[in-house]
Amino acid sequence: MAAQIQLVRSDGTILWSRQRDMNNHSDPQIPAVLFDEYIKNIELLRIGYSTACEIVSSDLIKDLEQ
């Protein structure tokens, strides 16, 4: 699964954009959880989104440092 990530100003100007694969098969940072487990424990979904946000933030910082 690929995610399109953008940092957008309030006027709609795109300041930064990147497409990134976001799956647990290609990135060990992303936890592997089956859909049924998300249904049983919604906290796992929050953890997954938080992890994705941390990864995206890290990508942004790396790009800005260059």
PDB file of C-alpha atoms in Angstrom:
ATOM      1  CA  MET A   1       0.000   0.000   0.000  1.00  0.00           C
ATOM      2  CA  ALA A   2       1.382   3.406  -0.936  1.00  0.00           C
ATOM      3  CA  ALA A   3       0.571   6.620   0.869  1.00  0.00           C
ATOM      4  CA  GLN A   4       0.690  10.083  -0.673  1.00  0.00           C
ATOM      5  CA  ILE A   5       2.011  12.408   1.998  1.00  0.00           C
ATOM      6  CA  GLN A   6       1.773  16.198   1.747  1.00  0.00           C
ATOM      7  CA  LEU A   7       2.561  19.214   3.881  1.00  0.00           C
ATOM      8  CA  VAL A   8       0.059  21.875   2.782  1.00  0.00           C
ATOM      9  CA  ARG A   9      -0.227  25.530   3.780  1.00  0.00           C
ATOM     10  CA  SER A  10      -3.610  26.959   4.764  1.00  0.00           C
ATOM     11  CA  ASP A  11      -3.854  28.628   1.320  1.00  0.00           C
ATOM     12  CA  GLY A  12      -3.534  25.215  -0.377  1.00  0.00           C
ATOM     13  CA  THR A  13       0.112  25.571  -1.452  1.00  0.00           C
ATOM     14  CA  ILE A  14       1.904  22.211  -1.262  1.00  0.00           C
ATOM     15  CA  LEU A  15       5.183  22.716   0.581  1.00  0.00           C
ATOM     16  CA  TRP A  16       6.340  19.106   0.547  1.00  0.00           C
ATOM     17  CA  SER A  17       5.080  15.925  -1.051  1.00  0.00           C
ATOM     18  CA  ARG A  18       6.195  12.328  -1.146  1.00  0.00           C
ATOM     19  CA  GLN A  19       4.778   8.943  -2.008  1.00  0.00           C
ATOM     20  CA  ARG A  20       5.866   6.171   0.309  1.00  0.00           C
ATOM     21  CA  ASP A  21       5.165   2.459   0.615  1.00  0.00           C
ATOM     22  CA  MET A  22       3.444   1.847   3.935  1.00  0.00           C
ATOM     23  CA  ASN A  23       3.225  -1.870   4.512  1.00  0.00           C
ATOM     24  CA  ASN A  24       4.672  -4.258   7.017  1.00  0.00           C
ATOM     25  CA  HIS A  25       6.278  -6.393   4.311  1.00  0.00           C
ATOM     26  CA  SER A  26       8.737  -3.714   3.212  1.00  0.00           C
ATOM     27  CA  ASP A  27       9.219  -1.714   6.422  1.00  0.00           C
ATOM     28  CA  PRO A  28      10.033  -3.363   9.755  1.00  0.00           C
ATOM     29  CA  GLN A  29       8.827  -0.230  11.629  1.00  0.00           C
ATOM     30  CA  ILE A  30       5.231  -0.944  10.632  1.00  0.00           C
ATOM     31  CA  PRO A  31       3.509  -3.523  12.839  1.00  0.00           C
ATOM     32  CA  ALA A  32       1.844  -6.526  11.221  1.00  0.00           C
ATOM     33  CA  VAL A  33      -1.767  -6.797  12.381  1.00  0.00           C
ATOM     34  CA  LEU A  34      -4.646  -8.616  10.716  1.00  0.00           C
ATOM     35  CA  PHE A  35      -7.866  -6.683  10.060  1.00  0.00           C
ATOM     36  CA  ASP A  36      -9.794  -8.861  12.523  1.00  0.00           C
ATOM     37  CA  GLU A  37      -7.373  -7.855  15.272  1.00  0.00           C
ATOM     38  CA  TYR A  38      -8.104  -4.160  14.612  1.00  0.00           C
ATOM     39  CA  ILE A  39     -11.813  -4.903  15.022  1.00  0.00           C
ATOM     40  CA  LYS A  40     -11.211  -6.709  18.303  1.00  0.00           C
ATOM     41  CA  ASN A  41      -8.804  -4.083  19.671  1.00  0.00           C
ATOM     42  CA  ILE A  42      -9.251  -0.567  18.261  1.00  0.00           C
ATOM     43  CA  GLU A  43      -6.142   0.557  20.186  1.00  0.00           C
ATOM     44  CA  LEU A  44      -4.089  -1.346  17.606  1.00  0.00           C
ATOM     45  CA  LEU A  45      -5.485   0.954  14.916  1.00  0.00           C
ATOM     46  CA  ARG A  46      -4.413   4.012  16.920  1.00  0.00           C
ATOM     47  CA  ILE A  47      -0.948   2.538  17.316  1.00  0.00           C
ATOM     48  CA  GLY A  48      -0.753   1.868  13.570  1.00  0.00           C
ATOM     49  CA  TYR A  49      -1.734   5.429  12.672  1.00  0.00           C
ATOM     50  CA  SER A  50       0.676   6.837  15.260  1.00  0.00           C
ATOM     51  CA  THR A  51       3.478   4.721  13.815  1.00  0.00           C
ATOM     52  CA  ALA A  52       2.669   5.923  10.290  1.00  0.00           C
ATOM     53  CA  CYS A  53       2.729   9.553  11.509  1.00  0.00           C
ATOM     54  CA  GLU A  54       6.120   9.030  13.140  1.00  0.00           C
ATOM     55  CA  ILE A  55       7.510   7.541   9.914  1.00  0.00           C
ATOM     56  CA  VAL A  56       6.124  10.385   7.793  1.00  0.00           C
ATOM     57  CA  SER A  57       7.463  13.008  10.204  1.00  0.00           C
ATOM     58  CA  SER A  58      10.863  11.365  10.054  1.00  0.00           C
ATOM     59  CA  ASP A  59      10.768  11.421   6.235  1.00  0.00           C
ATOM     60  CA  LEU A  60       9.898  15.127   6.262  1.00  0.00           C
ATOM     61  CA  ILE A  61      12.728  15.971   8.649  1.00  0.00           C
ATOM     62  CA  LYS A  62      15.251  13.994   6.568  1.00  0.00           C
ATOM     63  CA  ASP A  63      14.158  15.796   3.408  1.00  0.00           C
ATOM     64  CA  LEU A  64      14.323  19.216   5.050  1.00  0.00           C
ATOM     65  CA  GLU A  65      17.841  18.541   6.369  1.00  0.00           C
ATOM     66  CA  GLN A  66      19.178  17.973   2.841  1.00  0.00           C
TER      67      GLN A  66
END
